[in-house]
Tab-separated table of C-alpha atoms in Angstrom:
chain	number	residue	atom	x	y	z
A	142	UNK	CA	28.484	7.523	-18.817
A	143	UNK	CA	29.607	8.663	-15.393
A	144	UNK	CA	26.372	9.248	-14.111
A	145	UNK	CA	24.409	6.577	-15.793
A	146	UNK	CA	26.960	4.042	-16.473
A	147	UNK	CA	24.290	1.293	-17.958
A	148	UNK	CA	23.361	3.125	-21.024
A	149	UNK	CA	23.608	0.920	-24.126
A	150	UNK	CA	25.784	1.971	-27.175
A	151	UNK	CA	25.662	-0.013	-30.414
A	152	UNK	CA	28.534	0.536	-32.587
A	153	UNK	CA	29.445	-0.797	-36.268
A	154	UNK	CA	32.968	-0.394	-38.526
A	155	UNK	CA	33.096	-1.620	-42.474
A	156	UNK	CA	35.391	-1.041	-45.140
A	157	UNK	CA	35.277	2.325	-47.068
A	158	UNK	CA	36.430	4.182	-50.070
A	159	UNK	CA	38.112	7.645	-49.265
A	160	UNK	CA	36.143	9.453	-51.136
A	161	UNK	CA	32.965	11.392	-50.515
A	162	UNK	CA	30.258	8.865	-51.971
A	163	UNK	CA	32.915	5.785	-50.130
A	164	UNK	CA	32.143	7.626	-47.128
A	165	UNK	CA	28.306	8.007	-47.448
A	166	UNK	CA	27.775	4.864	-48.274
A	167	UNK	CA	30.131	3.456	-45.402
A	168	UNK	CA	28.205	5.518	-43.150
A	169	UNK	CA	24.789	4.239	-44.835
A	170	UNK	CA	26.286	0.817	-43.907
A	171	UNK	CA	27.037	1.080	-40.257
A	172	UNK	CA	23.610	2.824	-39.763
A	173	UNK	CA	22.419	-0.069	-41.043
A	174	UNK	CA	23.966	-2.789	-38.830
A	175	UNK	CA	23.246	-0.616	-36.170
A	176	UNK	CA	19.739	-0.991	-36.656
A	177	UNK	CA	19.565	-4.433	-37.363
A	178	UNK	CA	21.291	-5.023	-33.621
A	179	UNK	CA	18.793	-3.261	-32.064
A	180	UNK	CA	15.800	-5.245	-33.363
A	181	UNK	CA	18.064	-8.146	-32.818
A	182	UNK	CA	18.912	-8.260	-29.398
A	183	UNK	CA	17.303	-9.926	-26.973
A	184	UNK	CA	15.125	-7.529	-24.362
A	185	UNK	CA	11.775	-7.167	-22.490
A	186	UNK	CA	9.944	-4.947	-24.373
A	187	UNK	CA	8.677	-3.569	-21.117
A	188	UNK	CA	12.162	-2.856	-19.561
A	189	UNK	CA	13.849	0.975	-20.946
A	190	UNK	CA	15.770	0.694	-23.897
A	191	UNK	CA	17.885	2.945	-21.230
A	192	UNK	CA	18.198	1.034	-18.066
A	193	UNK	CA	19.627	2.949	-15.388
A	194	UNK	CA	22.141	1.575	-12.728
A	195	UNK	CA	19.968	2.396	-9.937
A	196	UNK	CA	15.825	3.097	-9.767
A	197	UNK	CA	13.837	4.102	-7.227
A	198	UNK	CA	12.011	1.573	-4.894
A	199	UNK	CA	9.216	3.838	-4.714
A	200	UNK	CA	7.973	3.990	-8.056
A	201	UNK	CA	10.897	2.609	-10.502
A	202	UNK	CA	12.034	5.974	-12.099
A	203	UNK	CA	15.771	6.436	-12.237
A	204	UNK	CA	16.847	8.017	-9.178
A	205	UNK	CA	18.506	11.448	-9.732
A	206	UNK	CA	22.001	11.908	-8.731
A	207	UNK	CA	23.270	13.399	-5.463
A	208	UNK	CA	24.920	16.621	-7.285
A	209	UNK	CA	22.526	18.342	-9.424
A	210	UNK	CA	22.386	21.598	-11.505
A	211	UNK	CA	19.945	23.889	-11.624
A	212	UNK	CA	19.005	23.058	-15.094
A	213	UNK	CA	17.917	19.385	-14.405
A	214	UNK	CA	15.996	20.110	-10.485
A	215	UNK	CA	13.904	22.619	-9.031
A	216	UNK	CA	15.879	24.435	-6.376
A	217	UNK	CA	13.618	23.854	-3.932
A	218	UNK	CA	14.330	19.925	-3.275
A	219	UNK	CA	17.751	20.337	-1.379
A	220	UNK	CA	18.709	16.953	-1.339
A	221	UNK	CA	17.224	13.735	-2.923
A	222	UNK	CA	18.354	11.254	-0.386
A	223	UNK	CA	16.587	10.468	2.326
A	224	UNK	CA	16.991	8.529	5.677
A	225	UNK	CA	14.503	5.063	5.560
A	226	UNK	CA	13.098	4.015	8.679
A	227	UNK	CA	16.179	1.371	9.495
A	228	UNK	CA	19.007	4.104	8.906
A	229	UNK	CA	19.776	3.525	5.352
A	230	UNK	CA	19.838	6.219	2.665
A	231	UNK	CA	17.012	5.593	0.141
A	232	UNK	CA	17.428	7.131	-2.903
A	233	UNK	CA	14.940	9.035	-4.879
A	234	UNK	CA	13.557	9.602	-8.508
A	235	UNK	CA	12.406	13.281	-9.147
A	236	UNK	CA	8.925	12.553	-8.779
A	237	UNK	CA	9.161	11.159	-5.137
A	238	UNK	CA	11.325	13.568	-4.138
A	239	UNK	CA	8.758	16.453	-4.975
A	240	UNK	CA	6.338	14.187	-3.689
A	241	UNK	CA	8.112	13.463	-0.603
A	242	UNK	CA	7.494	17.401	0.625
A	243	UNK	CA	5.347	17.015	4.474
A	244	UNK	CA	3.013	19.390	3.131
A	245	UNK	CA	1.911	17.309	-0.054
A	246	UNK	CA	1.822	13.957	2.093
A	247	UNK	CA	-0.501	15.580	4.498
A	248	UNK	CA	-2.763	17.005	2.066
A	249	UNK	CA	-2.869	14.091	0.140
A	250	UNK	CA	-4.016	12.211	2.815
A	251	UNK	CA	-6.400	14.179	4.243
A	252	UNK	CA	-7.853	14.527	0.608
A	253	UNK	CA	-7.604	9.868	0.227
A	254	UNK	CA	-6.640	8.662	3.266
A	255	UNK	CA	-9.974	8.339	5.005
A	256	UNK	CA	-12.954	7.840	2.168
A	257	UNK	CA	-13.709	4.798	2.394
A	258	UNK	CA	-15.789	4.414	5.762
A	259	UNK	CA	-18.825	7.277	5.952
A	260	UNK	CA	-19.131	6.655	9.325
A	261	UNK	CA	-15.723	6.777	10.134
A	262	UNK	CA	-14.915	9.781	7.737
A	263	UNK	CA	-11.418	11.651	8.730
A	264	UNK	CA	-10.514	9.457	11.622
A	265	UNK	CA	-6.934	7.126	11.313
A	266	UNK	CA	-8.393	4.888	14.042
A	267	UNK	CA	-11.903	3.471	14.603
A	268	UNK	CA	-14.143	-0.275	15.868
A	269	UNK	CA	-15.729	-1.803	13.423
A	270	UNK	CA	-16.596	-5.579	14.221
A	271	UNK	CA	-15.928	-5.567	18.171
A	272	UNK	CA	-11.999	-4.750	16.772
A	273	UNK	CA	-9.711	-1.568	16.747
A	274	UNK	CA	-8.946	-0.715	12.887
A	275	UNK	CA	-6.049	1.748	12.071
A	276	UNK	CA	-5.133	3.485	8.273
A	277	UNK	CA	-1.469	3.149	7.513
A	278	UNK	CA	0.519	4.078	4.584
A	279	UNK	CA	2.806	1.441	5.033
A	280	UNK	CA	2.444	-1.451	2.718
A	281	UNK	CA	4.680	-3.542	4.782
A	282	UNK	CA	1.425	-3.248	7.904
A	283	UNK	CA	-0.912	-4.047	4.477
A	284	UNK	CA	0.370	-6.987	3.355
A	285	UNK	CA	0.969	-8.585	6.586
A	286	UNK	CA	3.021	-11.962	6.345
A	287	UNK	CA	1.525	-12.401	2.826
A	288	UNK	CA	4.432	-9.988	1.014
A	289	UNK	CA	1.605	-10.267	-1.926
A	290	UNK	CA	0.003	-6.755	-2.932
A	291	UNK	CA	-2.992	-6.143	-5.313
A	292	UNK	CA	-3.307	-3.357	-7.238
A	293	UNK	CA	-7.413	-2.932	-8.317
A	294	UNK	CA	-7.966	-0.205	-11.167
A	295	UNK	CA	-11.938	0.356	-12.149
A	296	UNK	CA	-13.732	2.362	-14.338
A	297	UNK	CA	-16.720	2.390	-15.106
A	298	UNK	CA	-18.731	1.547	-18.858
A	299	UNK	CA	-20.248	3.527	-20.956
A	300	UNK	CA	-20.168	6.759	-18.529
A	301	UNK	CA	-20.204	9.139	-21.489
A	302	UNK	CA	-22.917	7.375	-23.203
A	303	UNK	CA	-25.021	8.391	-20.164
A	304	UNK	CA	-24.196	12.030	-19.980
A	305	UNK	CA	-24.717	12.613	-24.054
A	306	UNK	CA	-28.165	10.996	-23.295
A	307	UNK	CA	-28.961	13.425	-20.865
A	308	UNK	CA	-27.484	16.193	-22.805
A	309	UNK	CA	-29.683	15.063	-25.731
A	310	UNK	CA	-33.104	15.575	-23.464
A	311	UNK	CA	-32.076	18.888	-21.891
A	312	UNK	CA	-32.095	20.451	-25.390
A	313	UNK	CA	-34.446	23.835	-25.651
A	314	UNK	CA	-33.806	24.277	-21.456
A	315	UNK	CA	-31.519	27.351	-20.280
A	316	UNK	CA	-28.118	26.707	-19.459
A	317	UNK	CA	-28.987	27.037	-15.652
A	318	UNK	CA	-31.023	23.922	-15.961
A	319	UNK	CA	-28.317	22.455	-17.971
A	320	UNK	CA	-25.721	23.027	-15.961
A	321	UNK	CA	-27.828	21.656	-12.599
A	322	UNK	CA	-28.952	18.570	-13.963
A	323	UNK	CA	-25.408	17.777	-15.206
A	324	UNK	CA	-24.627	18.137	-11.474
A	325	UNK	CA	-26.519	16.297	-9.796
A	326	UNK	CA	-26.071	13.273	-12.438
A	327	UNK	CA	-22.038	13.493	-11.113
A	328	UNK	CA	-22.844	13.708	-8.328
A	329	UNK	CA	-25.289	10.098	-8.485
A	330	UNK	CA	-21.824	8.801	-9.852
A	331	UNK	CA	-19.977	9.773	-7.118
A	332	UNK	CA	-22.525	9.092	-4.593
A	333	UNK	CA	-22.954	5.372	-5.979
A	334	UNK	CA	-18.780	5.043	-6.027
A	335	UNK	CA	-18.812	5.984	-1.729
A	336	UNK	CA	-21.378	3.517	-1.152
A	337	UNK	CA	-20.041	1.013	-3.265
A	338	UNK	CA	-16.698	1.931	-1.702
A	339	UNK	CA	-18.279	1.851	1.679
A	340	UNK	CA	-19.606	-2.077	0.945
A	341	UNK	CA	-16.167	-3.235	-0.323
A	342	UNK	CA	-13.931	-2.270	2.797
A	343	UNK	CA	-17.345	-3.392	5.330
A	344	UNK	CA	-17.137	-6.590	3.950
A	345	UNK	CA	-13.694	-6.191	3.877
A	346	UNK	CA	-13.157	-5.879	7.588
A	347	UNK	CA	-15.932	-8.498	8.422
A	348	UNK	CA	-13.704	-11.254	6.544
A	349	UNK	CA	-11.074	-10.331	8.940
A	350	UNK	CA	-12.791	-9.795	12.209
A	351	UNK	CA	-14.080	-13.621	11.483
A	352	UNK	CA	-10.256	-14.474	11.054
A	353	UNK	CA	-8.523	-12.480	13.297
A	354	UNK	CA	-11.454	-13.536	16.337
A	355	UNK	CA	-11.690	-11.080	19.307
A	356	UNK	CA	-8.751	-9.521	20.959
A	357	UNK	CA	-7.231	-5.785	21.943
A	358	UNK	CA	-4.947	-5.353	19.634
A	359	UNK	CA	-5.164	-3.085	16.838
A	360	UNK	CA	-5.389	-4.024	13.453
A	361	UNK	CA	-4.013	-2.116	9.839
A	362	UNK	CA	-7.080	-1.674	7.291
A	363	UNK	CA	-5.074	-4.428	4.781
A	364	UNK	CA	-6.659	-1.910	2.060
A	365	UNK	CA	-5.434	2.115	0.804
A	366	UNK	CA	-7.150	4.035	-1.333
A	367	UNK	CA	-5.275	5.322	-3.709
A	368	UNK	CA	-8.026	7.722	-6.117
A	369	UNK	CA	-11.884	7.513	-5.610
A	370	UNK	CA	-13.796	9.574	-7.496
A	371	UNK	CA	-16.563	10.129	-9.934
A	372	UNK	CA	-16.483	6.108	-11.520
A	373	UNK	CA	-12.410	5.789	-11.219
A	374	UNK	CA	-11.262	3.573	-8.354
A	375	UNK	CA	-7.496	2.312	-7.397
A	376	UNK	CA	-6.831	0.622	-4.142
A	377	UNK	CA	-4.132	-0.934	-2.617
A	378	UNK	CA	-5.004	-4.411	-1.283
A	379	UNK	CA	-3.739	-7.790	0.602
A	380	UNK	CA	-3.628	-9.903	-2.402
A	381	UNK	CA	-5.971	-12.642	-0.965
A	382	UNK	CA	-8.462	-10.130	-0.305
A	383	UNK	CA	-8.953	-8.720	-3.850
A	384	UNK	CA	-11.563	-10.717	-5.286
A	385	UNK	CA	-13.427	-10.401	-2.067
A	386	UNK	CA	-13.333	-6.404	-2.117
A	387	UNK	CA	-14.019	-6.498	-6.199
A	388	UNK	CA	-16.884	-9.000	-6.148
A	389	UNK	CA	-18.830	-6.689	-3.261
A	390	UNK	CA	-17.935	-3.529	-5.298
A	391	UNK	CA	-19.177	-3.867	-8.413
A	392	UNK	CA	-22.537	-5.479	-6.870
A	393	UNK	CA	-22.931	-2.401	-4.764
A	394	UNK	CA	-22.120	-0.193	-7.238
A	395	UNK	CA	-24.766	-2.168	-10.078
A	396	UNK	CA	-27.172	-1.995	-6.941
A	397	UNK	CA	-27.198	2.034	-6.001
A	398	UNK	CA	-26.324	3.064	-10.053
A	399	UNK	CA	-30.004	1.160	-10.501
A	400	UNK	CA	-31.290	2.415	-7.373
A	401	UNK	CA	-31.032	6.203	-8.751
A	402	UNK	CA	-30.665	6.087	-12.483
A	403	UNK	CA	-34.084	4.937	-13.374
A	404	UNK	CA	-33.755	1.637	-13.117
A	405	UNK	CA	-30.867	1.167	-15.472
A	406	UNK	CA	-27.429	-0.028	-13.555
A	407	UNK	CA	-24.418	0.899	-14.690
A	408	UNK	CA	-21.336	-1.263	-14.906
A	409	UNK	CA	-17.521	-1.423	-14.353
A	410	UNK	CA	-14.606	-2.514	-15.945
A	411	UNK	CA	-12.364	-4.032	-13.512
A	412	UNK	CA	-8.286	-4.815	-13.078
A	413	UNK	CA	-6.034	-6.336	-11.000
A	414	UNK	CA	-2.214	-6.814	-11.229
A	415	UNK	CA	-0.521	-8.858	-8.177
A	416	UNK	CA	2.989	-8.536	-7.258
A	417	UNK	CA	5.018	-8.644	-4.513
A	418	UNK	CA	5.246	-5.649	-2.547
A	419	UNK	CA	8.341	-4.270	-3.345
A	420	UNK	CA	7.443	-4.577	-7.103
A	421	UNK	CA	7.445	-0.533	-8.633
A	422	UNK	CA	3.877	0.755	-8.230
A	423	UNK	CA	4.584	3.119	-11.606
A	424	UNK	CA	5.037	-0.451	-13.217
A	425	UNK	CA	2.191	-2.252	-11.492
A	426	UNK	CA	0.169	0.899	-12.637
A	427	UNK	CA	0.854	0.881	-16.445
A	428	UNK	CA	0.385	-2.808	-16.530
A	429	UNK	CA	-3.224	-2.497	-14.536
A	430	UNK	CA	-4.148	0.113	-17.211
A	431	UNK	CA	-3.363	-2.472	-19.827
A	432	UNK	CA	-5.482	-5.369	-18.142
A	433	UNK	CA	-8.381	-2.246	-17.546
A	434	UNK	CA	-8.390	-1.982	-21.274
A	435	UNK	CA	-8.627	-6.229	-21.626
A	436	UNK	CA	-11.677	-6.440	-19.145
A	437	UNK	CA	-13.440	-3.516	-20.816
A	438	UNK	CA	-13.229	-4.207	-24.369
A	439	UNK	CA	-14.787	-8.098	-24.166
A	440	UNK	CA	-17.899	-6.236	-23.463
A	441	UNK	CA	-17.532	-3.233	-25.403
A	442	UNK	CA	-19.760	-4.875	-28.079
A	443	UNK	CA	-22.831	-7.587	-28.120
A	444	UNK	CA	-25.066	-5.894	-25.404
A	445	UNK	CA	-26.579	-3.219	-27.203
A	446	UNK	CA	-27.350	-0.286	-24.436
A	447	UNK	CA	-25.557	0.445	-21.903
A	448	UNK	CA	-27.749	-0.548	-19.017
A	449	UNK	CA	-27.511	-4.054	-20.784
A	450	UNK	CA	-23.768	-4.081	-20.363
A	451	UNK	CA	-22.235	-6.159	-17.968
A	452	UNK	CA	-18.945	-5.859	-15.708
A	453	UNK	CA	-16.281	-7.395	-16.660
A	454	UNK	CA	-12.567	-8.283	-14.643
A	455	UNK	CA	-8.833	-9.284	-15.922
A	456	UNK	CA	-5.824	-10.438	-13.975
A	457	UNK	CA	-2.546	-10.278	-13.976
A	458	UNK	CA	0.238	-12.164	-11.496
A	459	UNK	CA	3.542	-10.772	-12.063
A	460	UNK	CA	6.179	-13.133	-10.598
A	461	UNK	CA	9.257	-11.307	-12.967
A	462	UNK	CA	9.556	-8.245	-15.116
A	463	UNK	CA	6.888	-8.289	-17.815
A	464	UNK	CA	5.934	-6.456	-20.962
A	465	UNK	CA	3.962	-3.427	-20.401
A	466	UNK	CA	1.460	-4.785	-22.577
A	467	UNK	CA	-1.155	-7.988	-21.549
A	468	UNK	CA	-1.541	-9.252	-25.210
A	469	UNK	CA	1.834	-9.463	-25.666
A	470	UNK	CA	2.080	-11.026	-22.258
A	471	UNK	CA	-0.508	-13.994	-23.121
A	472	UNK	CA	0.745	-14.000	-26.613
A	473	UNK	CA	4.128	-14.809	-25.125
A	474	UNK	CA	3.313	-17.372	-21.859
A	475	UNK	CA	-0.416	-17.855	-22.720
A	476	UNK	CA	-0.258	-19.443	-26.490
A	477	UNK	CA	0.225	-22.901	-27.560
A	478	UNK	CA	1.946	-24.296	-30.652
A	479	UNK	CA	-1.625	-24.479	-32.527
A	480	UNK	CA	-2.362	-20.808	-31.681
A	481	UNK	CA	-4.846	-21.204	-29.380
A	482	UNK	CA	-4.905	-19.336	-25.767
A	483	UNK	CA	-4.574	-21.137	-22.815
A	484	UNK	CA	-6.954	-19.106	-20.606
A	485	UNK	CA	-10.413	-17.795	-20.485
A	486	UNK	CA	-9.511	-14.143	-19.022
A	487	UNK	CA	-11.181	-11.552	-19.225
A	488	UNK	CA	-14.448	-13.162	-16.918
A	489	UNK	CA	-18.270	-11.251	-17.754
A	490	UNK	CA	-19.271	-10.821	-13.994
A	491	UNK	CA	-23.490	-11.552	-14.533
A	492	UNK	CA	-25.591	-9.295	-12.545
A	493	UNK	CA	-27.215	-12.538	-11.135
A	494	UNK	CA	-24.181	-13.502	-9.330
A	495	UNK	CA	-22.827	-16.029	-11.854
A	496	UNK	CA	-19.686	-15.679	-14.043
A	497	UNK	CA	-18.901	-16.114	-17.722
């Protein structure tokens, strides 16, 4: 209770019988009103059932406490505060404080930081646009005046569908061969996800450079990538901008998957959770994953093959703590009295443009 003074205890008395079976069944009693209280009482069913007095802005874990043992940390992360950028101590959970090692934050960024432009592969600042872009890490220089972040998690549909087929015609070829044409079929995935990628943040930029107009200054990319790779994409975004960079993404990515896979596209699942910046990004995360799951599954059926399948996108604007979970979000805020659901989301994006 000292160090994590918020934990809930539930306690219960009732009348007993001094005697072995008076105490069993007192006991049997209390355990009972116990468990009544806690499926009682009121809470989100997304918060902890163990909030903690203080989390971490970073990523919502519960920081850990400023005298440690050697049981609970690794001895190499001396001390868990650390100095923010206007003097005050921030204080960290256990991830970010392993995370927040120079060596890791370089090699994460030189591994993220600087996919998303081909041309302008491992450079922080470039022109694009007759305007000077720079990468930051800071999602204050992201967001801008907005204070609105988008978090977009993709995946793409039916991806091991494809590789069994191809497994299924290599059969009676040497593992060589196997292995090879495995290979390269990643590596059309991948190759489709950079150009894709590559559209997105173009298009991206052009918005901006027709907003911003000409000057000297230099501009943040309003965008991070977060992971790219193989058919898994999560970015970082200016809110306003997300349907923009989604829209041109999964038509790029339809575009080269057809280009190279024999005339059969491939398609995406798409999600986006907005918040305001300072909302936990471990939150934002687990509630994208849920919305992923939403957009995905209203075409999991009806389309027969997979190169019939279209791509599909769900939403989510968190203005207060939610549940982790977006049916029991809409079931909640999204039903009326009759039982039907007020909104149409998940959208079919249709590979001529139009939406369902």
């Amino acid at each position: 209770l000292e160090k994590y003074p918020a934990i809930p205890f539930y306690g219960a008395s009732a009348e007993v019988d001094w005697s072995l079976v008076g105490s069993r069944e007192c006991k049997a009693k209390c355990e009972e009103i116990i468990r009544r209280r806690r499926c009682l009482d009121s809470y989100s069913k997304g918060m902890l059932m163990q909030p903690f007095c203080i989390a971490c802005d970073r990523d919502g874990f519960p920081c850990i406490p400023t005298v440690y043992d050697e049981l609970t940390l690794q001895s190499s992360i001396k001390n868990p505060l650390k100095k923010g950028k206007n003097g005050n101590i921030e204080k960290l959970s256990l991830q970010s404080a392993i995370k927040n090692n120079e060596s890791t934050k370089a090699e994460a960024e030189k591994r993220l930081h600087y996919i998303s432009l081909q041309k302008y592969k491992n450079k922080r600042k470039f022109e694009q646009n007759n305007l000077k872009w720079e990468w930051t890490n800071d999602l204050k220089d992201i967001v801008g005046d907005d204070n609105k972040i988008a978090l977009i998690h993709m995946d793409g549909n039916d991806l091991g569908k494809l590789f069994l087929g191809q497994i299924s015609k290599l059969k009676g070829k040497s593992t060589p061969e196997r292995l090879q044409t495995m290979a390269k079929l990643s590596a059309c995935v991948d190759k489709c996800n950079q150009f894709a990628m590559n559209e997105a943040v173009n298009a991206v930029l052009e918005f901006e450079s027709l907003r911003i107009g000409e000057d000297h200054k230099t501009h943040k990319v309003p965008l991070r990538p977060i992971v790219v790779g193989g058919d898994d994409v999560t970015i970082l975004i200016r809110a306003d901008l997300s349907a923009l960079f989604t829209l041109k993404y999964v038509k790029a990515f339809e575009q080269k998957t057809k280009e190279l896979n024999e005339g059969k596209a491939l398609s995406l699942g798409v999600a986006i959770v907005v918040a305001s910046s300072s909302y936990p990004f471990a939150k934002a995360f687990t509630l994208a994953e849920s919305v992923l799951d939403s957009a995905k599954t209203c075409t999991a059926t009806g389309y027969g093959s997979y190169e019939n399948r279209p791509s599909s996108i769900d939403y989510l604007v968190v203005t207060n703590d939610v549940e982790y979970d977006i049916e029991d979000i809409r079931k909640h805020l999204y039903t009326a009295t009759d039982g039907s659901l007020l909104t149409a989301k998940p959208f079919v994006i249709n590979r001529d443009g139009k939406n369902e």
